[in-house]
Amino acid sequence: MEVTKKSFGELDGKPVHAIAITNHNGMGFTCLDYGCIITEILVPDSKGQIENVVLGFDNLEDYLRHSPYFGAVVGRVAGRIKDGRFSLDGKEYILAKNNDGNHLHGGLKGLDKVIWDAKVHAEGPVARVEFSYESPDGEEGYPGNVSLRTVYTLTDDNELIVEFFGATDKKTILNLTNHTYFNLSGDAKSTILNHTLKLDSERFLELDENLIPTGSLLDVEGTAFDFREGRKLSDGPASSDEQNLLAGKGYDHPFVLNQKNGTAIELRCNESGRKMEVETNQPAVVVYTTNQLEGGFLLSGKVKPEPYLAVCLETQKYPDAINQPNFPSIVLDEGEKYYSYTKFKFR
Ligand code: G6D
């Protein structure tokens, strides 16, 4: 494995680094110690052409000014928390309302916007980047001093493994994800509307008009949400289903995964011949098809942002679970270990 670490600018007087790792097949990725951001994943197509399969920027300034969580770790709690408040053991906590009156993705300065301490381990057939961050009690309104670790591992089998570890000294809530925007066409040369997604999922979470889960789980049968046999992502924007419309003409929904072993999620681009298989220990995945992506900025490779330019597959627990008694809990108690595992395998 070839590893490089170089300066990527500085934030509040602290240096930001870009760490790039390439395996023996020429597949590789680059990540920052700012927000554990994955800035690029380089994957060969069916002809061996190596291209970038994620959206990102090639400079820190653009991440600071324009990034909608491109490639970043998201937390302490991914997704929306209704009205930016929750109760724990009878105490109410108030969080930032940074998204239409709700709390989104860890608040105004979530884990995507802090500098983590990075250590690289590159022995033998795998290379690992281990990020650590101590989130102080009360950060963004969340209780507990929480020790966090994010580990990205690259293997010679073209697998990128994302792991999160957490421990707290006081009961709190924790639900992390990685918010990478995938586009398997290569260098975002076309949208993801022709990508095929396959999900081992019978149910998805109904959202209200503010994209907050209503608490109901809807059956995918007979809808544009049925990805069990594989479905073109273009079915979302083309659908008249009220759930596709309220997501801004597409998908922005958590799907409940059948947690058998093996590949729960498969994304394929027929033009490039690239396929990505995803395994996870998380109960859900938010499928977000960047329905309104736009802006006066350029992505790396001078690509203009446009709707449906990428799909996010954010493995996680259910959004707003702390306010939904029938959802699996995201409470982490003192002495408990938080662990999330997701493997992205590229073929
Ligand atoms: C929008 O609703 C979507 C979220 O799902 C996404 O994570 C965010 O943009 C980047 O708020």
PDB file of C-alpha atoms in Angstrom, residues 7 11 20 29 46 107 113 118 132 136 146 170 187-188 218 234 245 252 257 284 290 295 325:
ATOM      1  CA  SER A   7      -1.047  19.692   3.793  1.00  0.00           C
ATOM      2  CA  LEU A  11      -8.448  26.055   9.886  1.00  0.00           C
ATOM      3  CA  ALA A  20      -4.077   9.317   0.311  1.00  0.00           C
ATOM      4  CA  PHE A  29      -8.977   6.973  -1.560  1.00  0.00           C
ATOM      5  CA  SER A  46     -14.608  -2.226 -16.782  1.00  0.00           C
ATOM      6  CA  GLY A 107     -25.871  20.910  14.467  1.00  0.00           C
ATOM      7  CA  LYS A 113     -16.679  20.433  10.993  1.00  0.00           C
ATOM      8  CA  ALA A 118      -5.219  11.149  12.434  1.00  0.00           C
ATOM      9  CA  SER A 132      -9.899  10.217  17.092  1.00  0.00           C
ATOM     10  CA  PRO A 136     -16.821  17.521  25.252  1.00  0.00           C
ATOM     11  CA  VAL A 146     -17.807  11.191  24.247  1.00  0.00           C
ATOM     12  CA  LYS A 170     -22.718   9.960  30.906  1.00  0.00           C
ATOM     13  CA  ASP A 187     -15.547  11.853 -12.540  1.00  0.00           C
ATOM     14  CA  ALA A 188     -19.309  12.624 -12.392  1.00  0.00           C
ATOM     15  CA  LEU A 218     -44.361   1.729   4.829  1.00  0.00           C
ATOM     16  CA  SER A 234     -34.623   7.534 -12.228  1.00  0.00           C
ATOM     17  CA  LEU A 245     -42.615  14.334  -4.222  1.00  0.00           C
ATOM     18  CA  ASP A 252     -34.341  11.023   0.813  1.00  0.00           C
ATOM     19  CA  LEU A 257     -32.397  -3.337   6.138  1.00  0.00           C
ATOM     20  CA  ALA A 284     -31.077   1.329   8.224  1.00  0.00           C
ATOM     21  CA  THR A 290     -29.351  14.810  -4.228  1.00  0.00           C
ATOM     22  CA  GLY A 295     -24.911  26.037  -6.476  1.00  0.00           C
ATOM     23  CA  PRO A 325     -40.513   5.214  21.136  1.00  0.00           C
TER      24      PRO A 325
END
